[in-house]
PDB file of C-alpha atoms in Angstrom:
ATOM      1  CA  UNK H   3       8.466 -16.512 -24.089  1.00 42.00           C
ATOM      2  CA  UNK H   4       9.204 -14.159 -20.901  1.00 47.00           C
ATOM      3  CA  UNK H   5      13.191 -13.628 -20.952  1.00 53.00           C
ATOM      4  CA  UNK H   6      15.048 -14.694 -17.326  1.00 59.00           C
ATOM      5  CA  UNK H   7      13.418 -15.581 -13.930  1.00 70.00           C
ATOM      6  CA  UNK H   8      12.235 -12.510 -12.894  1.00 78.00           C
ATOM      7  CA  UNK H   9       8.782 -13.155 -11.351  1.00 88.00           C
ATOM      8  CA  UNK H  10       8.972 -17.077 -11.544  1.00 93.00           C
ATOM      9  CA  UNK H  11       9.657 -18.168  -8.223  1.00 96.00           C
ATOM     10  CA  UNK H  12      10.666 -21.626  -8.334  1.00 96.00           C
ATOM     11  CA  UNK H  13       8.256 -23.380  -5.968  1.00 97.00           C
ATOM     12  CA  UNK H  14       6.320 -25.807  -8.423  1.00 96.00           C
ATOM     13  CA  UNK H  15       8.608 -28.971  -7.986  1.00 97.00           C
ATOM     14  CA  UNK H  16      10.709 -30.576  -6.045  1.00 97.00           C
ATOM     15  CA  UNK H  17      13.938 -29.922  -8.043  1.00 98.00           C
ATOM     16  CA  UNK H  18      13.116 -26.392  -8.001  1.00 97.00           C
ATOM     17  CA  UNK H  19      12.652 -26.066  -4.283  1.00 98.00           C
ATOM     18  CA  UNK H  20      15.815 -28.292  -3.777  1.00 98.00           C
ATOM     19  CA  UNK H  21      17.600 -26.438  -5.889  1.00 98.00           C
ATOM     20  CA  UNK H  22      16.365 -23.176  -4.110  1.00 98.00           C
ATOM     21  CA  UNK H  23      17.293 -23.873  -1.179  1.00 98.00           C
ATOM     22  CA  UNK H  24      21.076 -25.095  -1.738  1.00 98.00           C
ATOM     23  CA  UNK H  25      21.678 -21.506  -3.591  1.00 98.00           C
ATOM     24  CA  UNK H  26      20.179 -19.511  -0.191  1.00 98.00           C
ATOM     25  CA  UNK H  27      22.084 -22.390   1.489  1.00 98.00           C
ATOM     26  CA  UNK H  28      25.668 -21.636  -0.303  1.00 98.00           C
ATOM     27  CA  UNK H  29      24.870 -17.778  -0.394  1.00 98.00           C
ATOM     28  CA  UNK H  30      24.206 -17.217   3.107  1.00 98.00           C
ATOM     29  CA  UNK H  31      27.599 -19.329   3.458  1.00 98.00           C
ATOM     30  CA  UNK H  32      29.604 -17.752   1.043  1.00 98.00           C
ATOM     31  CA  UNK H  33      29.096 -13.561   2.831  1.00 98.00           C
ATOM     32  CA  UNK H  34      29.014 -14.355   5.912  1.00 98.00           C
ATOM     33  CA  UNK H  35      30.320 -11.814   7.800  1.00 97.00           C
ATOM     34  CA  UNK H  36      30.084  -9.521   4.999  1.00 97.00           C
ATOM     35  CA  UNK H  37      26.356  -9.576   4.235  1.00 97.00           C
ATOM     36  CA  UNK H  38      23.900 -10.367   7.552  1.00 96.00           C
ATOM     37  CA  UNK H  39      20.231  -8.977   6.105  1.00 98.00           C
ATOM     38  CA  UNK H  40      17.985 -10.827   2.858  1.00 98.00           C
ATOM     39  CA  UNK H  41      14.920  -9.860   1.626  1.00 98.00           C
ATOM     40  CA  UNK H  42      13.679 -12.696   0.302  1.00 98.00           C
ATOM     41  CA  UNK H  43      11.619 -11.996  -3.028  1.00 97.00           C
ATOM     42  CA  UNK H  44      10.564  -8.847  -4.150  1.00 94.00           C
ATOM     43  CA  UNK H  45       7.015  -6.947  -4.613  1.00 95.00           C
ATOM     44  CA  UNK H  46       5.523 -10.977  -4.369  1.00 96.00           C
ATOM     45  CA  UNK H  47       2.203  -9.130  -3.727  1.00 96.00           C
ATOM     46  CA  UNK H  48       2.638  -7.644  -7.493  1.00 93.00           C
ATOM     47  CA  UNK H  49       1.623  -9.979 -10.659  1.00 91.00           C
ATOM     48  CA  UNK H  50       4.852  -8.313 -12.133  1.00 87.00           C
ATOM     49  CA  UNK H  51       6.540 -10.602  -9.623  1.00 92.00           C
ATOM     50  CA  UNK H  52       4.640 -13.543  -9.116  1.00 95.00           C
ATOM     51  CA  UNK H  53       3.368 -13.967 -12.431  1.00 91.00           C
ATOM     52  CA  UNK H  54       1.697 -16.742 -12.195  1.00 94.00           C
ATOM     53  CA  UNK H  55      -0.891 -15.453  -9.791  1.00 95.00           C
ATOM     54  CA  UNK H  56      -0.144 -13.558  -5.872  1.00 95.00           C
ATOM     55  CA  UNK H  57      -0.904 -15.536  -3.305  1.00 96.00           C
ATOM     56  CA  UNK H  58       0.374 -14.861   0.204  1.00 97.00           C
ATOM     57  CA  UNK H  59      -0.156 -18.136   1.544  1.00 97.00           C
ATOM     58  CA  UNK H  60       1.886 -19.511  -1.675  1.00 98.00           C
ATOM     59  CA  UNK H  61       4.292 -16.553  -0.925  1.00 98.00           C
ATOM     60  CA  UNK H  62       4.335 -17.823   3.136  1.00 98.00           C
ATOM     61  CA  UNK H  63       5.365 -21.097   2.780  1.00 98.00           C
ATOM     62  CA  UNK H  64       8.263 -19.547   0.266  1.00 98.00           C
ATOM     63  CA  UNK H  65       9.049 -17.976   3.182  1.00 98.00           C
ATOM     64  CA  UNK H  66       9.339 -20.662   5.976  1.00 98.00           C
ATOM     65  CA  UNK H  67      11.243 -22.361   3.778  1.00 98.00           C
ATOM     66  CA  UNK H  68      13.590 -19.682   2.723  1.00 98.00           C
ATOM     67  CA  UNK H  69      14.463 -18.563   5.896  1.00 98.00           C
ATOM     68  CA  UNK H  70      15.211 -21.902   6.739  1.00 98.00           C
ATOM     69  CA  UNK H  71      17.537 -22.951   4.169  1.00 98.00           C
ATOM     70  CA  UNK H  72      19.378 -19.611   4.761  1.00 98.00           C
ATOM     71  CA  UNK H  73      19.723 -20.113   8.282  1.00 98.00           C
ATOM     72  CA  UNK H  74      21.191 -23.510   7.215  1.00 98.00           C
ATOM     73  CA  UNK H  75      24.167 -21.553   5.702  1.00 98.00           C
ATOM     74  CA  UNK H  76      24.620 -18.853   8.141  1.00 98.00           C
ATOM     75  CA  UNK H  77      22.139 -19.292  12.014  1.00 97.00           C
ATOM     76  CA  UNK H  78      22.799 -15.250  12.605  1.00 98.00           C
ATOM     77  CA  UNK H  79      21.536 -13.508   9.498  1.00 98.00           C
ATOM     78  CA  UNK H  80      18.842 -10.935   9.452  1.00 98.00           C
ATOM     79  CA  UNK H  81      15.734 -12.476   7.523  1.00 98.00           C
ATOM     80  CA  UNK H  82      13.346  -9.935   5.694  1.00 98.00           C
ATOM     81  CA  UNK H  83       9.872 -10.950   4.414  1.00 98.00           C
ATOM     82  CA  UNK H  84       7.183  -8.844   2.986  1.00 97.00           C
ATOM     83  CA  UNK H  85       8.814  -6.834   0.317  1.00 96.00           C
ATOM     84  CA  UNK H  86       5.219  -5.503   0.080  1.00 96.00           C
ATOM     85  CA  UNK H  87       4.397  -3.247  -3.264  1.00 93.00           C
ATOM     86  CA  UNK H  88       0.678  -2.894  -2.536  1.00 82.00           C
ATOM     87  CA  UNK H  89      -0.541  -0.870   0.254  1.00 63.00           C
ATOM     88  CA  UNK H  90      -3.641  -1.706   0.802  1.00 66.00           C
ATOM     89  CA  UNK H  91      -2.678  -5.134  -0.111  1.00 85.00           C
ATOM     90  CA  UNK H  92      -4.297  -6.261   3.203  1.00 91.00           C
ATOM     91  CA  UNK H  93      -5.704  -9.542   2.803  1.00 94.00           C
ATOM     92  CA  UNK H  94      -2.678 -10.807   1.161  1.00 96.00           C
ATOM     93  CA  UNK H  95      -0.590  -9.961   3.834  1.00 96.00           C
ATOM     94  CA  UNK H  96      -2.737 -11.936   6.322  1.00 96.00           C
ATOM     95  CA  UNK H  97      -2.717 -14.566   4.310  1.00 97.00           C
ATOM     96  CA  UNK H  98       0.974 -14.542   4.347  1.00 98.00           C
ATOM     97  CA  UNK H  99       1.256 -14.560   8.054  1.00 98.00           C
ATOM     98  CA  UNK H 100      -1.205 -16.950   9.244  1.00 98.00           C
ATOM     99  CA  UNK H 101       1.105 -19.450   7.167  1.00 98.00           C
ATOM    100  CA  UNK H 102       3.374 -18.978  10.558  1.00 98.00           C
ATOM    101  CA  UNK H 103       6.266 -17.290   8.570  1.00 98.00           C
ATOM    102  CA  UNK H 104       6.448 -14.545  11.242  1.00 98.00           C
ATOM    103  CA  UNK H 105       8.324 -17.526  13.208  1.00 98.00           C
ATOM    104  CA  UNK H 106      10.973 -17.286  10.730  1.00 98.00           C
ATOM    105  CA  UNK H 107      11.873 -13.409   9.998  1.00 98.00           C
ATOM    106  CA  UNK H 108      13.217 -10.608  11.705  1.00 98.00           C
ATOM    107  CA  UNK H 109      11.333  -7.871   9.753  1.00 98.00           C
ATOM    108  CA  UNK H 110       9.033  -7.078   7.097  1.00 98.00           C
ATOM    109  CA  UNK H 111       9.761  -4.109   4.031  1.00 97.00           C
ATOM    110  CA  UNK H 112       7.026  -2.311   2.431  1.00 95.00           C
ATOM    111  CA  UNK H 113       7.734  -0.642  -1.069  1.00 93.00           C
ATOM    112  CA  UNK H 114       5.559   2.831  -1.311  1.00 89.00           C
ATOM    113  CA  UNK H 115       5.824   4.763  -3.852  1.00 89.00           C
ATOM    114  CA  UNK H 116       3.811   7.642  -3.030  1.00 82.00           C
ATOM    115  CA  UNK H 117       2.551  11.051  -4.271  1.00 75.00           C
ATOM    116  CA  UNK H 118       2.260  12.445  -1.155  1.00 76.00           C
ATOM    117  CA  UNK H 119       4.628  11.879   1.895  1.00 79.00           C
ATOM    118  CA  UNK H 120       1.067  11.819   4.040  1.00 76.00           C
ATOM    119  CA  UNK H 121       0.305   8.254   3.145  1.00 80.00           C
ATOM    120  CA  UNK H 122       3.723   7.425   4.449  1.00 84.00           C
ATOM    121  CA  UNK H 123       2.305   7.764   8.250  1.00 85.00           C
ATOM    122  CA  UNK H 124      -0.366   5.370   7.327  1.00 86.00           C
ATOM    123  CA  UNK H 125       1.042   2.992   5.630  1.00 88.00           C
ATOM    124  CA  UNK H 126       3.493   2.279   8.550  1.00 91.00           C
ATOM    125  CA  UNK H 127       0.610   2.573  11.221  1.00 92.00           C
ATOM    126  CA  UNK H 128      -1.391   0.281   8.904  1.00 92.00           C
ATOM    127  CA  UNK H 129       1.643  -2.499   8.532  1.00 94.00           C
ATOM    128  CA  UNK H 130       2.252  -2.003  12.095  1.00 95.00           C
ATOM    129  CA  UNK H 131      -1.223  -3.176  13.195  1.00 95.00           C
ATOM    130  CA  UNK H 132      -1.245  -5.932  11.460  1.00 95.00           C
ATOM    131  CA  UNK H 133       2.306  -7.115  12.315  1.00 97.00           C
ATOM    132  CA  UNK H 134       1.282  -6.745  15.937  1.00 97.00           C
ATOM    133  CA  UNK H 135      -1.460  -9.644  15.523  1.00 96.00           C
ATOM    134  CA  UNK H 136       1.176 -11.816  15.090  1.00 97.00           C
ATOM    135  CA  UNK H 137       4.407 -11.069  16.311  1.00 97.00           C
ATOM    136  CA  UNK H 138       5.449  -7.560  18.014  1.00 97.00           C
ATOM    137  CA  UNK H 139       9.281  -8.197  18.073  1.00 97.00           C
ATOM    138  CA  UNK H 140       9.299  -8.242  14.038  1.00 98.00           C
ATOM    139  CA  UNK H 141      10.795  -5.266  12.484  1.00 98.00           C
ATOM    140  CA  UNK H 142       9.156  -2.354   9.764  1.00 97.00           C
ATOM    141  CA  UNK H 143      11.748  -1.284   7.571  1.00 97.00           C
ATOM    142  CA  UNK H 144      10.674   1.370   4.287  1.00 95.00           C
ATOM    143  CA  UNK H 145      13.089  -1.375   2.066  1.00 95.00           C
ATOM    144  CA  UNK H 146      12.147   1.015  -1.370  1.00 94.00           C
ATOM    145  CA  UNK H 147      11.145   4.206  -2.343  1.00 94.00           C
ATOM    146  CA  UNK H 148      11.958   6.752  -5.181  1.00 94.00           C
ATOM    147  CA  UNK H 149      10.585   8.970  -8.523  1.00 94.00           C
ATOM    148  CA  UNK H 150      12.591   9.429 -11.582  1.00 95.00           C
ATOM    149  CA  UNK H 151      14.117  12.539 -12.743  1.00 96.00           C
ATOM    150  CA  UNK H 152      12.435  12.320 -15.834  1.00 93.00           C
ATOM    151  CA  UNK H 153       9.345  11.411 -17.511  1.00 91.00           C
ATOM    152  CA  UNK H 154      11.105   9.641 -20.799  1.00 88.00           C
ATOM    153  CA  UNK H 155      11.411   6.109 -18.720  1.00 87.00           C
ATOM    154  CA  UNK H 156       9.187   3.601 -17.065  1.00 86.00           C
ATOM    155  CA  UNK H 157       8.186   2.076 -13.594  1.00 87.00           C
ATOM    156  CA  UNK H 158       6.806   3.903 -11.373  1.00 88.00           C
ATOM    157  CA  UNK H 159       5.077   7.182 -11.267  1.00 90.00           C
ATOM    158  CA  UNK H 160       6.478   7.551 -14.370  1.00 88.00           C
ATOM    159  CA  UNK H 161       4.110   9.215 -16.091  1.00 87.00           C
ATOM    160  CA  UNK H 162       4.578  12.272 -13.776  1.00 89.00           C
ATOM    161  CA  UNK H 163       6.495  16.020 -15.046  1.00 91.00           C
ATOM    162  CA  UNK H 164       9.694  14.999 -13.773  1.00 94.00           C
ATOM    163  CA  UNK H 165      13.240  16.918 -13.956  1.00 95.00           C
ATOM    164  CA  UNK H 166      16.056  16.604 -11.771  1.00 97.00           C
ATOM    165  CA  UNK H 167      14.637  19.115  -9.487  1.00 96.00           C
ATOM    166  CA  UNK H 168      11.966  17.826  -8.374  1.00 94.00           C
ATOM    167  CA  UNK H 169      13.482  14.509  -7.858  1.00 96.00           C
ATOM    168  CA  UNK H 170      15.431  16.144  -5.659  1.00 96.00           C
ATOM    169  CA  UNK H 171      12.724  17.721  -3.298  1.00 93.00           C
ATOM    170  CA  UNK H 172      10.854  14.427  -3.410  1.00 92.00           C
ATOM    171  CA  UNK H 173      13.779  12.121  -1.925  1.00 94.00           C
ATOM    172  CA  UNK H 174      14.257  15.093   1.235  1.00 92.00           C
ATOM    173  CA  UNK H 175      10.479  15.057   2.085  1.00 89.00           C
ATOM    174  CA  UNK H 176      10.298  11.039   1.882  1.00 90.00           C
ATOM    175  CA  UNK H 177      13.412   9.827   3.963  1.00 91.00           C
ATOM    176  CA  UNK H 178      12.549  13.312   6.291  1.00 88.00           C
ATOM    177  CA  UNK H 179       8.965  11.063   6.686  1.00 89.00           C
ATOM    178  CA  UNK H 180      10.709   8.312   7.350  1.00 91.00           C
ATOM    179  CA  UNK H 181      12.883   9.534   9.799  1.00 87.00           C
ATOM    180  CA  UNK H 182       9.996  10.609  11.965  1.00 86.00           C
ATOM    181  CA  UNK H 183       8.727   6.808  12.125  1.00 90.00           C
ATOM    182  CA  UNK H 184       8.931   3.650  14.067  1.00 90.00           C
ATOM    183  CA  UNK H 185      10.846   2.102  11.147  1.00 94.00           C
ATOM    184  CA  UNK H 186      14.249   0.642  11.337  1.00 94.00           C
ATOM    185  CA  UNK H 187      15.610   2.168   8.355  1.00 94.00           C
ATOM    186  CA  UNK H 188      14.823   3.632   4.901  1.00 94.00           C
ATOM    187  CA  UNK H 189      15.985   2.642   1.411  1.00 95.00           C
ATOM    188  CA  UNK H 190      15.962   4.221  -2.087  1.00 96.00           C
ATOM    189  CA  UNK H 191      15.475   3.168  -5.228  1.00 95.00           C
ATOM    190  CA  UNK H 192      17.687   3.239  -6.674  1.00 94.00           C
ATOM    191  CA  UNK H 193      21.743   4.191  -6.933  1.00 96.00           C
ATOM    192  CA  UNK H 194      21.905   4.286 -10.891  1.00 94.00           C
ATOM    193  CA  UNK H 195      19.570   4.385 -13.476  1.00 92.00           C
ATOM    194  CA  UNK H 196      18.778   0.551 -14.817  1.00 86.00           C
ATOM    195  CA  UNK H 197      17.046  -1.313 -16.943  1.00 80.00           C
ATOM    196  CA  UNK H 198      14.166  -3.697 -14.993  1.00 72.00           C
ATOM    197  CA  UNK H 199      12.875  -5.788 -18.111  1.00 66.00           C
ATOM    198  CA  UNK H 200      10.611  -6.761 -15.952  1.00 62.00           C
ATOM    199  CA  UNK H 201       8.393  -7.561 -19.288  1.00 65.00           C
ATOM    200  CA  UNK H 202      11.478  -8.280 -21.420  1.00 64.00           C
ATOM    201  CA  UNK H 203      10.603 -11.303 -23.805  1.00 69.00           C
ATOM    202  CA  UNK H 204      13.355 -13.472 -25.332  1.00 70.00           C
ATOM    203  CA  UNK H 205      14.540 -12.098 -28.848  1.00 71.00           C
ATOM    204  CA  UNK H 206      13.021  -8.797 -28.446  1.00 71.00           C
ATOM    205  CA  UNK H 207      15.391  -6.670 -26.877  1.00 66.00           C
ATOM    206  CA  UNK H 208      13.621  -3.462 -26.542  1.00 65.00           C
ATOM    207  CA  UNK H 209      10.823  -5.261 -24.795  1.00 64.00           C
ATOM    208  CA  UNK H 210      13.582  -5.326 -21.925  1.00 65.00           C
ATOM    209  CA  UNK H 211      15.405  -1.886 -22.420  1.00 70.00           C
ATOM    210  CA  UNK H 212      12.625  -0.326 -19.910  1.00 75.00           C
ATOM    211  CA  UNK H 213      15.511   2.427 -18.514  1.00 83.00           C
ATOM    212  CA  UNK H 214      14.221   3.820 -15.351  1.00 87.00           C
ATOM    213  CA  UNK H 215      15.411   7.097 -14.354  1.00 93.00           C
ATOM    214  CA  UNK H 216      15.309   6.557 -10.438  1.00 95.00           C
ATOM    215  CA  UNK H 217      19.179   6.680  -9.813  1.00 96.00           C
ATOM    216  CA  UNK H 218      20.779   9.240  -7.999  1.00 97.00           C
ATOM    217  CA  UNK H 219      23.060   8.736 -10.415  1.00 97.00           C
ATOM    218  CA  UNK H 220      22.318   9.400 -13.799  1.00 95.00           C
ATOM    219  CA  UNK H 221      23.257   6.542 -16.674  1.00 90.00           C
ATOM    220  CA  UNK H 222      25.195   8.083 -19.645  1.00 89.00           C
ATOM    221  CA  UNK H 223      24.169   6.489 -23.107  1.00 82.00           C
ATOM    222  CA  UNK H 224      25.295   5.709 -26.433  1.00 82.00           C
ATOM    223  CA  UNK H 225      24.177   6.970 -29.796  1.00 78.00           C
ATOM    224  CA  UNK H 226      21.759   3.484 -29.940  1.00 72.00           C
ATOM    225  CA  UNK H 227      20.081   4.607 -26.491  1.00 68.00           C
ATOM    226  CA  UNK H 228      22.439   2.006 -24.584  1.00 76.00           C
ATOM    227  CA  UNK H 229      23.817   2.200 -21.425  1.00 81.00           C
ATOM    228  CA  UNK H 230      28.032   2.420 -21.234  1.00 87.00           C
ATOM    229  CA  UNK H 231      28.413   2.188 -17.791  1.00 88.00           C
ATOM    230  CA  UNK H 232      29.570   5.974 -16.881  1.00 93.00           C
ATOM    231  CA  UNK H 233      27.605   7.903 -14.179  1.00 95.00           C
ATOM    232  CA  UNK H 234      27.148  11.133 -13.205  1.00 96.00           C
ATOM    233  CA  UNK H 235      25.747  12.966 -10.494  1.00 97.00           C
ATOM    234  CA  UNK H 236      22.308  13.942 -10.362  1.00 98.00           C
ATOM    235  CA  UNK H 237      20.801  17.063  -8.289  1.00 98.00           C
ATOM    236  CA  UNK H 238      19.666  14.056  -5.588  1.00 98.00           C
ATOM    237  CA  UNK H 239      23.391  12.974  -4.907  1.00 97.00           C
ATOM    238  CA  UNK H 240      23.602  16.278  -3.458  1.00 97.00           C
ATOM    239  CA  UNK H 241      20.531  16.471  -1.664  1.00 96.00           C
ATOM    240  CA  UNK H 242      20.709  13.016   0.161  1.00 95.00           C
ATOM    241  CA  UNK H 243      24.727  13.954   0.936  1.00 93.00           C
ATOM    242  CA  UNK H 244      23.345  16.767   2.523  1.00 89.00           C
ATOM    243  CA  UNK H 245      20.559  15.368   4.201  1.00 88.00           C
ATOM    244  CA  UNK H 246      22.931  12.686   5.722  1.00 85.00           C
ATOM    245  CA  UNK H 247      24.786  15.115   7.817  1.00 79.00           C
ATOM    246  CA  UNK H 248      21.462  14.780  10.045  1.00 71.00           C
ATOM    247  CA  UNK H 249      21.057  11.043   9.961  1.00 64.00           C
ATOM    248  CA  UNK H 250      20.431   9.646  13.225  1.00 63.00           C
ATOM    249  CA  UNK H 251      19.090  12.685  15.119  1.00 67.00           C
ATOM    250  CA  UNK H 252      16.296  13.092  17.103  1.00 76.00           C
ATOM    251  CA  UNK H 253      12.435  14.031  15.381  1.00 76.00           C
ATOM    252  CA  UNK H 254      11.330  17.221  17.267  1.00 74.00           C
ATOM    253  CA  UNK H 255       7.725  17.032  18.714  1.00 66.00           C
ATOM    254  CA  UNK H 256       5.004  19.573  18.445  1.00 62.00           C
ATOM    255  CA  UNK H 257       6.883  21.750  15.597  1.00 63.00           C
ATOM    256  CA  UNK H 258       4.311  24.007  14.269  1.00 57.00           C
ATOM    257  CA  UNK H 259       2.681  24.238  10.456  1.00 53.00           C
ATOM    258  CA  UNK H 260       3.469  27.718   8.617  1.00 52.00           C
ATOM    259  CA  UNK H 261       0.422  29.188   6.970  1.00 49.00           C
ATOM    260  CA  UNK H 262       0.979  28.739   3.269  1.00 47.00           C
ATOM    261  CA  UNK H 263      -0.849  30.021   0.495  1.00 49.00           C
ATOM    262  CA  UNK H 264      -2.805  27.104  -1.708  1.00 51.00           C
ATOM    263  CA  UNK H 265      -3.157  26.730  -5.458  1.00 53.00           C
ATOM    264  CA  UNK H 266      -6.538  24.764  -6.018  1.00 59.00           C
ATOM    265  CA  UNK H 267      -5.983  23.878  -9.874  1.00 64.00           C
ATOM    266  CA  UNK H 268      -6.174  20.217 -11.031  1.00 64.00           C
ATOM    267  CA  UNK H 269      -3.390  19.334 -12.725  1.00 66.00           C
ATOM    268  CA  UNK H 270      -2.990  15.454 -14.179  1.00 64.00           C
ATOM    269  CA  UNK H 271       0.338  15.575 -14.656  1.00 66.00           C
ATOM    270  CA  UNK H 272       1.218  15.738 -11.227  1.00 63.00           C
ATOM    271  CA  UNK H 273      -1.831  13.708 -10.533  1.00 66.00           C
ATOM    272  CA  UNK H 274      -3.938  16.429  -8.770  1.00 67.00           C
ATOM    273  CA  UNK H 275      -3.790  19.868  -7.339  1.00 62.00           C
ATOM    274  CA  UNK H 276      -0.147  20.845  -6.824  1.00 59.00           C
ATOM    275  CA  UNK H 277      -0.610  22.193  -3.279  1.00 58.00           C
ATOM    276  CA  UNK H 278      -3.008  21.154  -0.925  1.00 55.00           C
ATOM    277  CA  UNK H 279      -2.396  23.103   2.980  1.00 55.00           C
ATOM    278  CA  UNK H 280      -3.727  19.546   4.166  1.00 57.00           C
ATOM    279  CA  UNK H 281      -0.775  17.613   3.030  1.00 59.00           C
ATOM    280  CA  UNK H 282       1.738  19.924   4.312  1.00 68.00           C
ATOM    281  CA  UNK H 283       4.008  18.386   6.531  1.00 74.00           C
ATOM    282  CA  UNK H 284       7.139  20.479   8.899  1.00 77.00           C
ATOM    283  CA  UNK H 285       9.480  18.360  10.572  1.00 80.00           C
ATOM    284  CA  UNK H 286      12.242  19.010  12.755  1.00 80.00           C
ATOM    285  CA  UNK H 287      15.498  17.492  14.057  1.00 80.00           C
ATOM    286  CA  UNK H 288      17.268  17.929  17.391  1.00 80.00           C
ATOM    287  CA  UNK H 289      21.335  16.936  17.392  1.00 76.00           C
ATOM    288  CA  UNK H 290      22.945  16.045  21.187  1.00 75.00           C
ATOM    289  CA  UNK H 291      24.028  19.027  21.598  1.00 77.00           C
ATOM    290  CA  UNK H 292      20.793  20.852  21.254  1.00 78.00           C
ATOM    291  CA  UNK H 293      21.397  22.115  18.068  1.00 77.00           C
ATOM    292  CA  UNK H 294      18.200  22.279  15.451  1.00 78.00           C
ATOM    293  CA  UNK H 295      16.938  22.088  12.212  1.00 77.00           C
ATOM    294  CA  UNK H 296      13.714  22.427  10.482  1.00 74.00           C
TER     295      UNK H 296
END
């Protein structure tokens, strides 16, 4: 039996939706003024998630009535649909729209977890597109992104030749991405290393102790392998406390590639050729007062 709720959304009966709804209802109630944006779901696009089979329009309707029943508790909160984990997950995402459920949100998230910061500027000019069919005024917002620091846990890119390092270099060339998009704002994933058990199964407990090592900060552990709660900074806490003393300046335009020298060599563990000229990206920043980085 699969432990918990996670990727059982309760839509088969009546009780369930009922139910549903008075929690959004009571929740939306309960922070107002203290929490104003919800996602509502997340990666429904992934069978990890939805287990009994994706289906946008299924996922749609969730949505209508979601948004609703939060509205209910609180008429000024920020409604987020999407939560998209797929990419190319095109026709699912039309499927979830023509259900009329861009009526009822303020923005849509994708999650991307890429291997290469050039698919960022596609996927948002991809989502973008097809948001515009429907409803211009909805938001794009990156709502999670990440790698682990080490190749010992699960989720994803996992299976990559990770160290702190290079964890490190991957968060600054996402959110720098980011920043140079249309998007509202960028997330990671995630703040601590965690468990998922999002295959956990009841009476099995390492079916559920799937550690990932996204966290910026890094879980401290027990002679069993167990999580105590302590934390400690990783070599990303520095990096994105760093990179925020730039946060909200302005992209520079026309900033010119260096010529760097390219190693060809296929590699699997970091899932191709470790440096390809192509997918060599140079941004820059401009601050009010004309100052500049690159």
């Amino acid at each position: 039996m699969i432990g918990g709720g996670v990727g059982v959304p309760p839509i088969f009966t009546k009780e369930e939706k009922e139910g549903w709804a008075h929690y959004c209802k009571a929740i939306a109630e309960h922070y107002k003024g203290k929490v104003s944006m919800f996602e509502i779901w997340n990666e429904p696009d992934g069978a990890w998630c939805w287990k009994h089979g994706v289906n946008g329009k299924e996922y749609g309707e969730f949505v209508i009535d979601t948004s609703k029943a939060l509205k209910n508790g609180n008429k000024d909160v920020y409604v987020i649909g999407g939560s998209i984990s797929g990419r190319d997950s095109v026709s699912w995402f039309e499927a979830m729209l023509q259900t009329g459920c861009y009526n009822h949100i303020d923005a849509v998230t994708y999650h991307l977890y890429s291997k290469t910061e050039s698919r960022v500027i596609g996927a948002v000019d991809n989502f973008r597109a097809i948001i515009n069919k429907y409803n211009p005024k909805i938001e794009l917002i990156q709502g999670e992104e990440g790698c682990p620091s080490s190749s010992k846990g699960h989720g994803a890119l996992s299976k990559g030749a990770w160290n702190e390092e290079k964890q490190a270099k991957v968060l600054l060339c996402t959110f720098i991405t980011d920043l140079t998009t249309e998007i509202k704002f960028t997330s990671w994933f995630s703040t601590v290393d965690m468990i998922e058990a999002l295959n956990g199964k009841e009476g099995e407990v390492q079916s559920y102790l799937d550690y990932g090592y996204f966290g910026i900060l890094g879980a401290m552990f027990d002679e069993n392998g167990r999580s105590i709660g302590d934390f400690k900074e990783k070599k990303s806490y520095y990096a994105l406390q760093n990179l925020c003393a730039f946060a909200g300046k302005t992209p520079l335009k026309n900033v010119k590639m260096p010529v760097l020298a390219q190693n060809d060599r296929y590699t699997e563990r970091v899932f191709g050729v470790p440096t390809q000229l192509e997918d060599v990206l140079l941004y820059g920043f401009e601050n009010a007062n004309g100052d500049k980085a690159l």
